[in-house]
CSV table of C-alpha atoms in Angstrom, one decimal:
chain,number,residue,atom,x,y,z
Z,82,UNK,CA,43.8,21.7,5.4
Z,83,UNK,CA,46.3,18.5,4.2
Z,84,UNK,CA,46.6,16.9,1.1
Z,85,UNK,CA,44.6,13.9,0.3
Z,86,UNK,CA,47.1,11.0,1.7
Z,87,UNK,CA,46.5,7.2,0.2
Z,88,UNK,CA,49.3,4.6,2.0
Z,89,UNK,CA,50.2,1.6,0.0
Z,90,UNK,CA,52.3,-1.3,0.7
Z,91,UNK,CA,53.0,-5.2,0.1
Z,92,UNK,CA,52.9,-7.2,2.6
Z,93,UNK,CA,53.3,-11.0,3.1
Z,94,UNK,CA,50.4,-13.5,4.6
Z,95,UNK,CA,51.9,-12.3,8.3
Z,96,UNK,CA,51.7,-8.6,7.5
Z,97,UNK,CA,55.6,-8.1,7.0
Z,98,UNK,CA,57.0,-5.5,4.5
Z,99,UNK,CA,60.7,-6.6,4.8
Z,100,UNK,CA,62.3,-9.4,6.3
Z,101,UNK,CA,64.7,-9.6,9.5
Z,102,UNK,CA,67.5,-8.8,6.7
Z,103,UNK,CA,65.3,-5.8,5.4
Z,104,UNK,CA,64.9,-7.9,2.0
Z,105,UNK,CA,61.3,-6.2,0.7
Z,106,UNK,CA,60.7,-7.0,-2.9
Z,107,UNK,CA,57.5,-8.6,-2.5
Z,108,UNK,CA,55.5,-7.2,-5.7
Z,109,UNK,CA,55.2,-8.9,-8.6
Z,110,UNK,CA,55.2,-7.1,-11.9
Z,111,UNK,CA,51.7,-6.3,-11.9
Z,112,UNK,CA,51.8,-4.9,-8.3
Z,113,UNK,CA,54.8,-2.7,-9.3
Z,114,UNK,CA,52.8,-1.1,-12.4
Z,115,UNK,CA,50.3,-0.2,-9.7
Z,116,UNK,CA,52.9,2.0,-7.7
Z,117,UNK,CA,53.9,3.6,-10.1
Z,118,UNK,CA,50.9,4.5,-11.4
Z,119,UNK,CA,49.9,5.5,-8.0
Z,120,UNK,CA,53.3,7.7,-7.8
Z,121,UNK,CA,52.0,9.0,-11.4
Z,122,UNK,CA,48.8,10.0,-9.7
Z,123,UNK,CA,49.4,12.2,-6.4
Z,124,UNK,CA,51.8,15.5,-6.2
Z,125,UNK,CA,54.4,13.7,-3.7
Z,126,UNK,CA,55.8,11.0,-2.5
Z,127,UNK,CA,56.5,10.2,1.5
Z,128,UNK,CA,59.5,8.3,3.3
Z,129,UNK,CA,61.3,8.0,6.5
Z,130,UNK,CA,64.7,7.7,7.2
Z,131,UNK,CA,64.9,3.8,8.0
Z,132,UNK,CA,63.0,3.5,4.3
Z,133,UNK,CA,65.3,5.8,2.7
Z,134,UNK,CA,68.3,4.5,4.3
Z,135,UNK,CA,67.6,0.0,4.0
Z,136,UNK,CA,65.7,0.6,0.2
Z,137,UNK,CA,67.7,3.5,-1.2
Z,138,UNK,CA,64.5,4.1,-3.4
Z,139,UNK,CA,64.9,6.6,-6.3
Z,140,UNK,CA,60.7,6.9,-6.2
Z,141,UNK,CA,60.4,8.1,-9.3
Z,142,UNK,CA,57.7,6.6,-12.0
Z,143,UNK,CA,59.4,3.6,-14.2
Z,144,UNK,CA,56.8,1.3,-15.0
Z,145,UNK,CA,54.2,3.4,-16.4
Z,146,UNK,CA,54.0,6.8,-18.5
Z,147,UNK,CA,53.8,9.5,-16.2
Z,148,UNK,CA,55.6,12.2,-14.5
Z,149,UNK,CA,57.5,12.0,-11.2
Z,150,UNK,CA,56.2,13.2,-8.2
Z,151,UNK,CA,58.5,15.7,-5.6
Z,152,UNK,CA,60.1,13.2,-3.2
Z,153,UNK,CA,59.5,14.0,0.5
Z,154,UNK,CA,62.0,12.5,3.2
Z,155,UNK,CA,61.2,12.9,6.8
Z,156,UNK,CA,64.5,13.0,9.1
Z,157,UNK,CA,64.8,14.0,12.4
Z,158,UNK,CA,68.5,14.0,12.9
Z,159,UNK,CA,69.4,14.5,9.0
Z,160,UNK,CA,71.1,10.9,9.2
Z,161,UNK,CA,70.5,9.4,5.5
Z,162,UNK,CA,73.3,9.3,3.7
Z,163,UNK,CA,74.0,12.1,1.5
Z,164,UNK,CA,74.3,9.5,-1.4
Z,165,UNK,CA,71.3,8.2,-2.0
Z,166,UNK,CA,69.5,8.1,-5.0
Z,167,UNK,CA,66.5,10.4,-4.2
Z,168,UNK,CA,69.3,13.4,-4.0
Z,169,UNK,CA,69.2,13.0,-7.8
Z,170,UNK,CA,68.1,15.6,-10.5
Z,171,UNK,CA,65.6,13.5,-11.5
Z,172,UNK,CA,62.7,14.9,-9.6
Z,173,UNK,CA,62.8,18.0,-6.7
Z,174,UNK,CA,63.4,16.6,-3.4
Z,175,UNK,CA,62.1,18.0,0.0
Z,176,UNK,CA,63.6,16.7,3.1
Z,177,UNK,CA,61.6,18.1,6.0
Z,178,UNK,CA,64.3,17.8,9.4
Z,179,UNK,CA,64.5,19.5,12.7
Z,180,UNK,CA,67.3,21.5,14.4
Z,181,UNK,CA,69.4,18.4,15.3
Z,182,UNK,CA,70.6,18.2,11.5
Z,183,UNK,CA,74.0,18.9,11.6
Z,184,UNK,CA,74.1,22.3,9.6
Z,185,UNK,CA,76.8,21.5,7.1
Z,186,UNK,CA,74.8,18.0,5.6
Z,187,UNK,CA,72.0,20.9,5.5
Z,188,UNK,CA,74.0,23.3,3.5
Z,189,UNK,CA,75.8,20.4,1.1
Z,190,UNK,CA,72.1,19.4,0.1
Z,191,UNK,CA,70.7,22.6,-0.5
Z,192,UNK,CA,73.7,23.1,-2.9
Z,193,UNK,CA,72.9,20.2,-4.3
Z,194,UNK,CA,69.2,21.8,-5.4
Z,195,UNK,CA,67.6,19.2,-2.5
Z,196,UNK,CA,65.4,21.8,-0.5
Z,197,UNK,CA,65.7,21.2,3.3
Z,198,UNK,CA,62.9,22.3,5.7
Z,199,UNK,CA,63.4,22.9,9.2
Z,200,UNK,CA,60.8,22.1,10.9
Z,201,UNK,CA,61.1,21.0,14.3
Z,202,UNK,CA,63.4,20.7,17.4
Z,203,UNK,CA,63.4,17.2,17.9
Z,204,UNK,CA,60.9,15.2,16.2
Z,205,UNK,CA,58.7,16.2,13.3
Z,206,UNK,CA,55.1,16.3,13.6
Z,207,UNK,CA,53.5,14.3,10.0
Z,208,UNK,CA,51.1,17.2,10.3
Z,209,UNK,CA,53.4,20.1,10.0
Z,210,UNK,CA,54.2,18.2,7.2
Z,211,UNK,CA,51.4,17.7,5.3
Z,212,UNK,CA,50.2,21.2,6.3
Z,213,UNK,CA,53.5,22.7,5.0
Z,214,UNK,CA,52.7,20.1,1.7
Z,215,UNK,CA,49.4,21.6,1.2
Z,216,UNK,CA,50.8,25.1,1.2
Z,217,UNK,CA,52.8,24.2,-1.9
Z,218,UNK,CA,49.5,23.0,-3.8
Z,219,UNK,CA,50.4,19.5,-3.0
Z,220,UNK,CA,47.0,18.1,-2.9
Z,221,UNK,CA,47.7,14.4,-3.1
Z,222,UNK,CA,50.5,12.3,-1.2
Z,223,UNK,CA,51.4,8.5,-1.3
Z,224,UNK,CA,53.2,7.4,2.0
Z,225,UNK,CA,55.5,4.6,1.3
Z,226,UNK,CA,56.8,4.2,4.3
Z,227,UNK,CA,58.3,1.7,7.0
Z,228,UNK,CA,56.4,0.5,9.8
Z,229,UNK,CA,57.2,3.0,12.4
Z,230,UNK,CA,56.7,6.2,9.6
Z,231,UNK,CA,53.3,4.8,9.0
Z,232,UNK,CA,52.5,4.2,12.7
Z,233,UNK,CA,53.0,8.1,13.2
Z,234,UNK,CA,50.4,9.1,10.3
Z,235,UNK,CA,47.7,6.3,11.3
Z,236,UNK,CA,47.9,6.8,14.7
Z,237,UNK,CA,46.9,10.7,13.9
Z,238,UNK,CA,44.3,9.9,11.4
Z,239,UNK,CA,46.4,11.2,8.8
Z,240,UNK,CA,45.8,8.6,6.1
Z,241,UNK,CA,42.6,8.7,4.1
Z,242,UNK,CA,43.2,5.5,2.0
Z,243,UNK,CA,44.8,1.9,2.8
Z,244,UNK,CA,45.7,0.3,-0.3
Z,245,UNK,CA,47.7,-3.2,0.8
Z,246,UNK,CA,48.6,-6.2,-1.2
Z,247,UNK,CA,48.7,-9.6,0.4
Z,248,UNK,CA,51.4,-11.6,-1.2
Z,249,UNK,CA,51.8,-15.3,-1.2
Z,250,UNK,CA,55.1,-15.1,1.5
Z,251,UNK,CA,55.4,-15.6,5.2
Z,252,UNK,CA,58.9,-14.1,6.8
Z,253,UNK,CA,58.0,-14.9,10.4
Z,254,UNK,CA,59.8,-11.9,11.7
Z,255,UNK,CA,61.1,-8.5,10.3
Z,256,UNK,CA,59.5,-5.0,9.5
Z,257,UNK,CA,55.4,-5.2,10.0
Z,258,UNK,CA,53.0,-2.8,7.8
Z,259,UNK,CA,52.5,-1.0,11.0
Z,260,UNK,CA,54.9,-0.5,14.1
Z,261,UNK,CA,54.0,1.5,16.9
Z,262,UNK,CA,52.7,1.6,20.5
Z,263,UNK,CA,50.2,-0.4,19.5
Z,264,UNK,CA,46.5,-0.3,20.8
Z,265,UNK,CA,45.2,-2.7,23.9
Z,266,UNK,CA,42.2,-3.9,21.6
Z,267,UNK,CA,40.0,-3.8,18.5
Z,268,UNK,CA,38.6,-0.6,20.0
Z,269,UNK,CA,41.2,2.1,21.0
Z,270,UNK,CA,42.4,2.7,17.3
Z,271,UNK,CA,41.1,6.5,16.8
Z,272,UNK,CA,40.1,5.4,13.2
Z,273,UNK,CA,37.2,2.4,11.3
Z,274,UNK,CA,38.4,0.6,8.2
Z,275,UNK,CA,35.8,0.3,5.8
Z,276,UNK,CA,36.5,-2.3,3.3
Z,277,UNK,CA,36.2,0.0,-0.2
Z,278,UNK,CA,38.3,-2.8,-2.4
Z,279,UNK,CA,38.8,-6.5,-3.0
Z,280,UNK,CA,40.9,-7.4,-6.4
Z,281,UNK,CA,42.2,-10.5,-7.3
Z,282,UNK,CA,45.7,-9.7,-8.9
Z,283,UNK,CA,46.1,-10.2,-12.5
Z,284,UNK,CA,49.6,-12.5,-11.7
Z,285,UNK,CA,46.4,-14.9,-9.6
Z,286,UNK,CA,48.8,-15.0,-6.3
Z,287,UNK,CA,48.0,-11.9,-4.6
Z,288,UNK,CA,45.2,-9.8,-3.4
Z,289,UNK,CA,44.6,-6.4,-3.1
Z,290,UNK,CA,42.9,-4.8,-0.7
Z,291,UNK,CA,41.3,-0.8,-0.2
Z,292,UNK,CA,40.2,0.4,2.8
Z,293,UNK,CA,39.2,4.2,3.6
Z,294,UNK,CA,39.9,5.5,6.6
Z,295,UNK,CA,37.1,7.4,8.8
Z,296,UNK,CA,38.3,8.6,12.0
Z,297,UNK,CA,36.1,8.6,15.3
Z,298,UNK,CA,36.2,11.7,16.0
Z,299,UNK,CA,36.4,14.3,13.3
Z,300,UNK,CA,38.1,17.1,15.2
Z,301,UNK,CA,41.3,14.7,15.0
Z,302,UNK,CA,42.0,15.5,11.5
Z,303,UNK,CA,42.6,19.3,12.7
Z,304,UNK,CA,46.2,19.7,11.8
């Protein structure tokens, strides 16, 4: 029982969503409506500390009519800075932390009106997440995180839908779409990608691409 979780991203030609210098603006206008449409579309919105932390995101919906989605932060050690921009009133905020978090960041956010959920003792589990999420009738979630916060929810077969645009850039080194332990071959991933998508984008220099996620084995998904 989890929400419905689609993870988009843009990436350049050698699968980088930020640079060495963390510079990530790879959309072009076109690609940007489609986020926020995306954001218009689910019930909340995913990030990890490094994300929240190099991009500062505010993650609400800009470039479409729509209404914002409740910001989730994931935060082990509560180590964001307690002035960035999705602490706003602009949308609720749920930052899901364990009992590292020093308790008096805790208690100046939840002053603030930012919920904080404590929900592990060291590292949080993306499926206590989404379970927590679902118990909230949060039905639908789009993940837009870094490399290492998408790792954790592929690697569990906790994304259902891969949305990624290729854009016309090569950085050589920096953040890649996926960062992790990595698998020895084309065979050890625990999930198939099945091609669901191929657009040309309407700018006519980048592509995107959909791919559903069907995992080997279906007890997996048991969260």
């Amino acid at each position: 029982m989890r929400p419905y979780v689609y993870l988009m991203a843009a990436v350049t030609v050698d699968g980088r969503i930020a640079s060495r210098t963390g510079y990530s603006r790879l959309s072009c206008p076109h690609d940007l409506k489609r986020l926020h449409a995306m954001r218009a579309n689910v019930d909340a919105v995913i990030i990890g500390a490094n994300t929240a932390i190099v991009d500062n995101p505010k993650l609400t919906v800009r470039y479409v009519e729509g209404r914002n989605p409740v910001r989730v932060l994931i935060d082990g050690a509560l180590r964001v800075p307690t002035t960035l921009r999705i602490f706003d009133n602009s949308a609720p905020t749920i930052i899901y932390t364990s009992r590292r978090a020093p308790p008096e960041k805790i208690e100046g956010l939840r002053g603030r009106g930012v919920e904080v959920v404590i929900i592990g003792k060291e590292k949080i589990d993306p499926g206590d997440v989404l379970r927590d999420l679902y118990r909230r009738d949060i039905k639908k979630v789009l993940l837009e995180g870094g490399g290492r916060t998408n790792w954790e929810f592929l690697n569990r077969c906790l994304v259902d839908e891969l949305i990624v645009t290729i854009t016309p850039y090569v950085f050589g080194n920096g953040v890649s779409l996926i960062e992790g332990e990595g698998y020895s071959n084309t065979e050890d991933a625990p999930f198939v990608l099945e091609l669901a998508g191929v657009k040309l984008c309407e700018c006519g220099r980048e592509v995107v691409l959909t791919y559903r996620l069907r995992c080997k084995n279906k007890f997996t998904q048991n969260i």
